[in-house]
Amino acid sequence: MSAADKPANSLWGGRFGAGPAEIMRRINASIDFDKRLYAEDIAGSKAHCAMLVARNVLSPEDGAAILAGLEQIASEIESGSFAFSDEHEDIHMNIEARLAELIGPAAGRLHTARSRNDQVATDLRLWLRNGIDRLDLAMRGLQQALIDRAVAEAETVMPGYTHLQIAQPVTLGHHLLAYVEMLGRDRGRLADCRRRLNECPLGAAALAGTSFPIDRDATAAALGFDRPAANSVDAVSDRDFALEFLAAAAITGTHLSRFAEEIVIWCSSEFGFISMTDAFTTGSSIMPQKRNPDAAELVRAKTGRLNGSLVSLLTVMKGLPLAYGKDMQEDKVPVFEAVDALELCLAAMAGMVRDLQPRRDRLRVAAEAGFATATDLADWLVRAAGVPFRRAHQATGEIVKRAERLGCSLAELPLAELQTIEPAITPAVYDLLDPVRSVASRTSFGGTAPESVRAAAQEARKRFLK
Ligand code: ARG
């Protein structure tokens, strides 16, 4: 069939003779992905229809027929019997075309005083608002898993790292609570985004508003928006809400991938800090001994999609003149992909946090390695012997060098060795070379001492899980 034989589009084809080329149809159609907006599209149409009836723009009879038709369409879509067609481009026109089949010419009155431009902007806001609410719950779930785990591991000593070099002993509970803080900020960013998102574009029409006596406050309220968007040009041009969401999602992805990377490292036989069950690992088809942390690796990798989604939409929007451009049809896939990826990652991380088994003996041994308590020794010299910190640092460095040369730990150095370097040292110093003593001493606010971790976990429950 040649392009010339195709019918022009029944919804906008008035001035068109021949239909679109096949390739035009394919590049233009968004139904394959925007069908996900069907529930929001129908909700928006119902609110618009009810408002038009209330404003005497539509007769009550037409209004009732439209509402009944929309309800039938919703159930057809939900039951899987609805025939989506790329002939009708997108979700808006698929629904309107079906409405015409169901109720006849009255269907054509629904589009009075609106345009697909305000319609799609409304749909996407509604869809993303739901997505944000689901993600907030998923983040809360991960925080819950982390806090529970932090309490259980409040006393579990492990090496803390900087530069991935052993730095100072910390508790595993404290380390896990760091992620609870990150997720708290992530949820804050989503909440900010949701607040700004919650304005209704409906009634902006194509870009200029409308001459019909519509009630934008009514449609905004019916759809749960705080208010109608103030400027009709902005209302149809704006995708800030999606960009803000994607930026927030990319940051969360960064947090999750850092955690995922730690899980991967901790699972390695070289570290051996944790083990995971069959639930979150896979085997190798060739190496029978393997147990791979695939879930963590995939969380780490999904960050690529999240970052990609942000860059993708920023690039679509950059340089677009006001108001609507068809470019903006490309806003949906990045938003859908980011919500899907993040939802999956958050659930997988929560599952892993509940599943992982810390190997406390290995963590403890590792915390004793690498002279992790050298700072405690320097601090002790300052506190107990009145040595200035810089000199204490220097002396401790020499002690570490000596231990290295003798191939022993700090705690294994004889007192005489210590005293040749720093005469102020007494046997009392041995107490704090133990990592358990070291973490117990870090009682400053926000520090790693077990009692502080338990208090912080309790606070975190109040702040995040109420
Ligand atoms: N499918 C379109 C989109 O997602 C709907 C809006 C079309 N508007 C237009 N003026 N062609 O953006």
Coordinates of C-alpha atoms and ligand atoms in Angstrom, one line a residue:
M1 CA 0.0 0.0 0.0
S2 CA 1.4 3.4 -0.9
A3 CA 1.2 6.4 1.4
A4 CA -1.3 8.0 -0.9
D5 CA -3.8 5.1 -0.3
K6 CA -3.8 5.5 3.5
P7 CA -6.6 7.3 5.1
A8 CA -5.8 10.6 6.8
N9 CA -6.0 10.6 10.6
S10 CA -9.6 10.7 11.7
L11 CA -8.9 13.0 14.6
W12 CA -6.8 15.7 13.1
G13 CA -6.9 14.9 9.4
G14 CA -9.4 17.6 8.3
R15 CA -6.9 19.4 6.1
F16 CA -5.0 16.3 5.1
G17 CA -5.7 14.3 2.0
A18 CA -3.4 11.3 1.8
G19 CA -2.3 9.6 5.0
P20 CA 1.2 9.5 6.4
A21 CA 4.0 7.5 5.0
E22 CA 4.5 4.2 6.9
I23 CA 7.7 5.5 8.4
M24 CA 6.0 8.7 9.4
R25 CA 3.4 6.7 11.2
R26 CA 6.1 4.7 13.0
I27 CA 8.2 7.7 14.1
N28 CA 5.1 9.6 15.2
A29 CA 3.4 6.9 17.2
S30 CA 3.9 6.8 21.0
I31 CA 1.2 4.3 21.8
D32 CA 3.7 1.5 22.5
F33 CA 5.0 3.3 25.5
D34 CA 2.4 5.9 26.5
K35 CA -0.3 3.3 26.9
R36 CA 1.0 3.3 30.5
L37 CA -0.7 6.6 30.9
Y38 CA -4.2 5.2 30.3
A39 CA -5.5 5.4 33.9
E40 CA -4.3 9.0 34.2
D41 CA -5.6 9.9 30.8
I42 CA -9.1 8.6 31.7
A43 CA -9.0 10.3 35.1
G44 CA -8.1 13.6 33.4
S45 CA -10.9 13.2 30.8
K46 CA -13.5 12.5 33.5
A47 CA -12.5 15.6 35.4
H48 CA -12.6 17.7 32.3
C49 CA -15.9 16.3 31.2
A50 CA -17.6 16.8 34.6
M51 CA -16.3 20.4 34.6
L52 CA -17.6 21.1 31.1
V53 CA -21.0 19.8 32.2
A54 CA -21.0 22.0 35.3
R55 CA -20.1 25.0 33.1
N56 CA -22.9 24.2 30.7
V57 CA -20.4 23.7 27.9
L58 CA -21.5 20.1 27.6
S59 CA -25.1 18.8 28.1
P60 CA -25.6 16.5 31.0
E61 CA -26.7 13.7 28.6
D62 CA -23.5 14.0 26.6
G63 CA -21.5 14.2 29.8
A64 CA -23.1 11.0 31.1
A65 CA -22.5 9.1 27.9
I66 CA -18.9 10.2 27.8
L67 CA -18.3 9.2 31.5
A68 CA -19.9 5.8 30.9
G69 CA -17.8 5.3 27.8
L70 CA -14.6 6.2 29.6
E71 CA -15.4 3.7 32.3
Q72 CA -16.0 1.0 29.8
I73 CA -12.7 1.8 28.1
A74 CA -10.9 1.6 31.5
S75 CA -12.2 -1.9 32.1
E76 CA -11.4 -2.9 28.5
I77 CA -7.8 -1.8 29.0
E78 CA -7.6 -3.5 32.4
S79 CA -9.0 -6.8 31.1
G80 CA -6.6 -6.7 28.2
S81 CA -9.4 -6.7 25.5
F82 CA -8.6 -3.1 24.3
A83 CA -7.1 -3.0 20.8
F84 CA -4.3 -0.4 20.9
S85 CA -3.4 0.8 17.4
D86 CA -0.6 3.0 16.2
E87 CA -3.1 4.3 13.6
H88 CA -4.3 6.4 16.5
E89 CA -0.7 7.6 17.4
D90 CA -1.0 7.9 21.2
I91 CA -3.0 7.0 24.3
H92 CA -5.1 10.1 24.0
M93 CA -6.3 9.4 20.5
N94 CA -6.7 5.7 21.1
I95 CA -9.1 6.4 23.9
E96 CA -11.0 9.1 22.0
A97 CA -11.3 6.9 18.9
R98 CA -12.7 4.0 21.0
L99 CA -15.0 6.4 22.7
A100 CA -16.4 7.4 19.3
E101 CA -17.0 3.8 18.5
L102 CA -18.8 3.3 21.8
I103 CA -21.0 6.4 22.1
G104 CA -20.9 8.0 18.6
P105 CA -20.6 11.7 17.8
A106 CA -20.9 12.9 21.4
A107 CA -17.4 11.6 21.9
G108 CA -16.2 14.5 19.7
R109 CA -17.4 17.0 22.4
L110 CA -14.9 15.8 25.0
H111 CA -12.0 17.6 23.4
T112 CA -13.7 21.0 23.8
A113 CA -11.5 23.5 25.5
R114 CA -8.5 21.2 25.8
S115 CA -5.6 20.0 23.6
R116 CA -3.4 17.0 23.8
N117 CA -0.7 19.4 24.9
D118 CA -2.3 20.2 28.3
Q119 CA -3.7 16.6 28.4
V120 CA -0.4 14.9 28.1
A121 CA 1.3 17.3 30.6
T122 CA -1.5 16.5 33.0
D123 CA -1.2 12.7 32.5
L124 CA 2.5 12.6 33.0
R125 CA 2.3 14.7 36.2
L126 CA -0.4 12.4 37.6
W127 CA 1.6 9.3 36.6
L128 CA 4.8 10.5 38.1
R129 CA 3.1 11.6 41.3
N130 CA 2.0 8.0 41.8
G131 CA 5.4 6.8 40.9
I132 CA 7.0 9.1 43.5
D133 CA 4.6 7.9 46.1
R134 CA 5.5 4.3 45.4
L135 CA 9.2 5.1 45.4
D136 CA 8.9 6.9 48.7
L137 CA 7.4 3.8 50.2
A138 CA 10.2 1.7 48.7
M139 CA 12.9 4.0 50.1
R140 CA 11.2 3.9 53.5
G141 CA 11.2 0.1 53.3
L142 CA 15.0 0.1 52.6
Q143 CA 15.5 2.5 55.5
Q144 CA 13.5 0.2 57.8
A145 CA 15.7 -2.8 56.8
L146 CA 18.9 -0.8 57.3
I147 CA 17.8 0.5 60.7
D148 CA 16.8 -3.0 61.9
R149 CA 20.1 -4.3 60.7
A150 CA 22.0 -1.4 62.3
V151 CA 20.5 -2.2 65.7
A152 CA 21.5 -5.9 65.4
E153 CA 25.0 -4.9 64.4
A154 CA 25.5 -2.0 66.7
E155 CA 28.5 -3.7 68.3
T156 CA 29.9 -5.4 65.3
V157 CA 33.4 -4.0 64.8
M158 CA 34.8 -3.7 61.3
P159 CA 37.5 -1.6 59.6
G160 CA 36.3 1.8 58.4
Y161 CA 38.0 2.9 55.2
T162 CA 39.2 6.1 53.5
H163 CA 40.8 5.7 50.0
L164 CA 39.8 2.0 50.5
Q165 CA 42.7 1.8 52.9
I166 CA 42.0 0.7 56.5
A167 CA 41.4 3.9 58.5
Q168 CA 39.8 3.4 61.8
P169 CA 37.5 0.8 63.4
V170 CA 33.8 1.5 63.1
T171 CA 30.7 -0.5 63.8
L172 CA 28.8 -2.1 61.0
G173 CA 25.6 -0.6 62.4
H174 CA 27.1 2.8 62.1
H175 CA 28.1 2.2 58.5
L176 CA 24.6 1.0 57.6
L177 CA 23.0 4.1 59.2
A178 CA 25.1 6.2 56.8
Y179 CA 22.8 4.9 54.0
V180 CA 19.7 5.7 56.1
E181 CA 20.8 9.3 56.1
M182 CA 21.4 9.3 52.3
L183 CA 17.9 7.8 51.7
G184 CA 16.4 10.4 54.0
R185 CA 17.8 13.1 51.7
D186 CA 16.6 11.2 48.7
R187 CA 13.1 11.1 50.1
G188 CA 13.4 14.8 50.8
R189 CA 14.3 15.5 47.2
L190 CA 11.3 13.5 46.0
A191 CA 9.0 15.3 48.3
D192 CA 10.3 18.7 47.0
C193 CA 9.8 17.5 43.5
R194 CA 6.3 16.3 44.2
R195 CA 5.4 19.6 45.8
R196 CA 6.4 21.6 42.7
L197 CA 4.9 19.0 40.4
N198 CA 1.5 19.2 41.9
E199 CA 0.1 22.0 39.7
C200 CA -2.5 21.2 37.0
P201 CA -1.8 22.1 33.3
L202 CA -5.3 21.1 32.2
G203 CA -7.2 24.0 30.7
A204 CA -4.0 25.6 29.3
A205 CA -5.3 24.0 26.0
A206 CA -2.8 24.1 23.2
L207 CA -0.8 27.0 24.7
A208 CA -3.0 30.1 25.0
G209 CA -5.8 29.1 27.2
T210 CA -9.4 28.9 25.9
S211 CA -12.4 31.1 25.2
F212 CA -14.8 28.6 26.9
P213 CA -15.9 29.4 30.4
I214 CA -13.9 26.6 32.0
D215 CA -13.1 26.2 35.7
R216 CA -9.5 25.3 36.1
D217 CA -9.7 25.2 39.9
A218 CA -12.4 22.5 39.7
T219 CA -10.3 20.2 37.4
A220 CA -7.2 20.8 39.5
A221 CA -9.0 19.9 42.7
A222 CA -10.7 16.9 41.1
L223 CA -7.4 15.5 40.2
G224 CA -5.7 16.1 43.5
F225 CA -3.6 19.0 42.4
D226 CA -2.9 21.9 44.7
R227 CA -3.7 24.5 42.1
P228 CA -3.9 25.1 38.3
A229 CA -0.6 26.1 36.6
A230 CA -0.5 29.8 36.5
N231 CA 0.7 30.4 32.9
S232 CA -0.8 28.5 30.0
V233 CA 2.4 28.7 27.9
D234 CA 4.5 27.4 30.8
A235 CA 1.9 24.7 31.6
V236 CA 2.4 22.9 28.2
S237 CA 6.1 23.6 27.9
D238 CA 7.3 22.7 31.3
R239 CA 9.0 19.4 32.0
D240 CA 10.9 20.6 35.0
F241 CA 9.0 18.2 37.2
A242 CA 10.3 15.2 35.2
L243 CA 13.8 16.6 35.1
E244 CA 13.8 17.2 38.9
F245 CA 12.6 13.7 39.4
L246 CA 15.3 12.3 37.1
A247 CA 18.0 14.3 38.8
A248 CA 16.8 13.0 42.2
A249 CA 16.6 9.5 40.8
A250 CA 20.1 9.7 39.5
I251 CA 21.4 10.8 42.9
T252 CA 19.6 7.9 44.6
G253 CA 21.1 5.6 42.0
T254 CA 24.5 6.9 42.9
H255 CA 23.8 6.0 46.6
L256 CA 22.5 2.6 45.8
S257 CA 25.4 1.8 43.5
R258 CA 27.9 2.8 46.2
F259 CA 26.2 0.4 48.6
A260 CA 26.0 -2.3 45.9
E261 CA 29.7 -1.9 45.2
E262 CA 30.4 -2.4 48.9
I263 CA 28.3 -5.5 49.0
V264 CA 30.2 -6.9 46.0
I265 CA 33.5 -6.1 47.7
W266 CA 32.4 -7.5 51.1
C267 CA 31.3 -10.8 49.4
S268 CA 34.6 -11.4 47.8
S269 CA 36.7 -14.1 49.3
E270 CA 39.5 -11.6 49.8
F271 CA 37.3 -9.5 52.1
G272 CA 34.8 -12.2 53.2
F273 CA 33.0 -9.7 55.4
I274 CA 29.5 -11.0 54.6
S275 CA 27.8 -13.9 53.0
M276 CA 24.6 -14.0 51.1
T277 CA 22.1 -16.9 50.7
D278 CA 20.9 -18.5 47.5
A279 CA 18.1 -15.9 47.5
F280 CA 20.3 -13.1 46.2
T281 CA 23.2 -14.8 44.5
T282 CA 23.7 -17.0 41.4
G283 CA 26.0 -19.7 40.4
S284 CA 28.3 -20.0 37.4
S285 CA 27.5 -22.4 34.5
I286 CA 31.1 -23.4 34.3
M287 CA 32.7 -22.8 37.7
P288 CA 30.9 -24.9 40.3
Q289 CA 32.4 -23.2 43.3
K290 CA 31.1 -19.7 42.4
R291 CA 28.5 -17.7 44.2
N292 CA 28.1 -14.4 42.5
P293 CA 26.4 -11.3 44.0
D294 CA 24.5 -10.6 40.8
A295 CA 21.7 -8.6 42.4
A296 CA 24.2 -6.1 43.8
E297 CA 26.0 -5.9 40.5
L298 CA 22.8 -5.2 38.7
V299 CA 21.8 -2.5 41.1
R300 CA 25.3 -1.0 40.5
A301 CA 24.7 -1.2 36.7
K302 CA 21.1 0.2 36.7
T303 CA 22.6 3.5 37.7
G304 CA 23.7 3.7 34.1
R305 CA 20.0 3.8 33.1
L306 CA 19.1 6.4 35.7
N307 CA 21.9 8.7 34.6
G308 CA 21.1 8.0 31.0
S309 CA 17.4 9.0 31.6
L310 CA 18.4 12.3 33.1
V311 CA 20.8 13.2 30.3
S312 CA 18.3 12.0 27.7
L313 CA 15.5 14.3 28.9
L314 CA 17.9 17.3 29.5
T315 CA 19.0 16.9 26.0
V316 CA 15.5 16.7 24.6
M317 CA 14.5 19.9 26.4
K318 CA 17.6 21.9 25.7
G319 CA 17.0 24.6 23.2
L320 CA 13.3 23.8 22.6
P321 CA 11.4 27.0 21.9
L322 CA 8.2 27.6 23.7
A323 CA 5.6 26.1 23.8
Y324 CA 5.0 22.5 23.0
G325 CA 7.3 20.6 20.5
K326 CA 6.8 17.0 19.4
D327 CA 10.3 16.4 20.9
M328 CA 8.5 16.4 24.2
Q329 CA 6.8 13.1 23.3
E330 CA 10.2 11.6 24.1
D331 CA 9.9 12.6 27.8
K332 CA 8.0 9.5 28.8
V333 CA 10.4 6.6 28.2
P334 CA 13.1 8.1 30.5
V335 CA 10.6 8.8 33.2
F336 CA 9.1 5.3 33.0
E337 CA 12.5 3.6 32.8
A338 CA 13.8 5.5 35.8
V339 CA 10.8 4.7 38.0
D340 CA 10.9 1.1 37.0
A341 CA 14.7 0.8 37.5
L342 CA 14.6 2.5 40.9
E343 CA 11.7 0.6 42.2
L344 CA 13.4 -2.7 41.3
C345 CA 16.8 -1.5 42.8
L346 CA 15.2 -0.4 46.1
A347 CA 13.4 -3.7 46.5
A348 CA 16.5 -5.7 45.7
M349 CA 18.6 -3.7 48.1
A350 CA 16.1 -4.1 50.9
G351 CA 16.1 -7.8 50.2
M352 CA 19.9 -8.0 50.3
V353 CA 20.1 -6.0 53.5
R354 CA 17.7 -8.5 55.2
D355 CA 19.5 -11.5 53.6
L356 CA 23.1 -10.7 54.2
Q357 CA 25.0 -12.4 57.0
P358 CA 27.9 -10.4 58.5
R359 CA 30.9 -12.6 59.3
R360 CA 31.7 -11.0 62.6
D361 CA 34.9 -12.9 63.3
R362 CA 36.3 -11.9 59.9
L363 CA 35.2 -8.3 60.4
R364 CA 36.9 -8.2 63.8
V365 CA 40.2 -9.6 62.6
A366 CA 40.2 -7.1 59.7
A367 CA 39.5 -4.3 62.1
E368 CA 42.7 -5.3 64.0
A369 CA 44.8 -5.2 60.8
G370 CA 46.2 -2.2 59.1
F371 CA 47.1 -0.4 62.4
A372 CA 43.5 0.8 62.5
T373 CA 43.9 2.0 66.1
A374 CA 46.9 4.3 65.4
T375 CA 44.7 7.4 65.8
D376 CA 43.6 6.1 69.2
L377 CA 47.2 5.9 70.2
A378 CA 47.9 9.4 69.0
D379 CA 44.8 10.7 70.8
W380 CA 45.8 8.9 74.0
L381 CA 49.2 10.7 73.9
V382 CA 47.4 14.0 73.7
R383 CA 44.8 13.2 76.4
A384 CA 46.8 11.1 78.9
A385 CA 50.3 12.4 78.4
G386 CA 49.7 16.0 77.4
V387 CA 51.7 15.6 74.1
P388 CA 50.8 18.2 71.4
F389 CA 48.8 16.4 68.6
R390 CA 51.3 17.0 65.9
R391 CA 54.1 15.4 67.9
A392 CA 51.8 12.6 68.9
H393 CA 51.0 12.0 65.3
Q394 CA 54.7 11.9 64.4
A395 CA 55.6 9.5 67.3
T396 CA 52.7 7.2 66.4
G397 CA 53.9 7.2 62.8
E398 CA 57.3 6.0 64.0
I399 CA 55.6 3.3 66.2
V400 CA 53.7 2.1 63.1
K401 CA 56.9 2.0 61.1
R402 CA 58.6 -0.1 63.9
A403 CA 55.6 -2.5 64.1
E404 CA 55.8 -2.9 60.3
R405 CA 59.5 -3.7 60.4
L406 CA 58.9 -6.2 63.2
G407 CA 55.9 -7.7 61.4
C408 CA 53.5 -7.3 64.3
S409 CA 50.4 -5.4 65.3
L410 CA 50.5 -2.3 67.5
A411 CA 49.1 -4.3 70.4
E412 CA 52.0 -6.8 70.0
L413 CA 54.8 -4.2 70.3
P414 CA 56.6 -4.6 73.7
L415 CA 56.3 -1.6 76.0
A416 CA 60.1 -1.0 75.8
E417 CA 59.8 -0.5 72.0
L418 CA 57.0 2.0 72.5
Q419 CA 58.9 3.9 75.1
T420 CA 62.1 4.3 73.1
I421 CA 60.0 6.3 70.7
E422 CA 57.7 8.1 73.2
P423 CA 58.8 7.9 76.8
A424 CA 55.4 9.2 78.0
I425 CA 53.7 5.9 77.0
T426 CA 52.5 3.7 79.9
P427 CA 51.0 0.1 79.9
A428 CA 47.5 1.7 80.0
V429 CA 47.9 2.4 76.3
Y430 CA 47.3 -1.3 75.4
D431 CA 43.7 -1.1 76.4
L432 CA 42.8 1.2 73.6
L433 CA 44.7 -0.6 70.9
D434 CA 41.8 -3.0 70.9
P435 CA 39.3 -2.1 68.2
V436 CA 36.3 -2.8 70.5
R437 CA 37.7 -0.2 73.0
S438 CA 38.4 2.1 70.1
V439 CA 34.8 2.2 68.8
A440 CA 33.4 2.3 72.3
S441 CA 35.3 5.5 72.9
R442 CA 33.8 7.3 69.9
T443 CA 30.8 8.7 71.8
S444 CA 30.7 12.1 70.1
F445 CA 27.4 13.0 68.5
G446 CA 27.1 11.2 65.2
G447 CA 30.0 8.9 66.1
T448 CA 30.4 5.1 65.9
A449 CA 30.2 3.9 69.5
P450 CA 27.6 1.1 69.9
E451 CA 25.6 3.2 72.4
S452 CA 25.6 6.1 69.9
V453 CA 24.5 3.8 67.1
R454 CA 21.6 2.5 69.2
A455 CA 20.5 6.0 70.0
A456 CA 20.9 7.1 66.4
A457 CA 18.9 4.1 65.2
Q458 CA 16.1 5.1 67.5
E459 CA 16.2 8.7 66.3
A460 CA 16.2 7.5 62.7
R461 CA 13.0 5.5 63.4
K462 CA 11.4 8.7 64.6
R463 CA 12.6 10.8 61.8
F464 CA 12.0 8.4 58.9
L465 CA 9.6 5.7 59.9
K466 CA 6.8 7.5 61.8
Ligands
ARG1 N1 1.7 12.0 22.1 C1 2.0 13.4 22.3 C2 3.1 13.6 23.3 O1 3.3 12.7 24.0 C3 0.7 14.1 22.8 C4 0.7 15.6 22.5 C5 0.7 15.8 21.0 N2 0.5 17.2 20.7 C6 0.6 17.7 19.5 N3 0.5 19.0 19.4 N4 0.9 16.9 18.5 O2 3.6 14.6 23.5

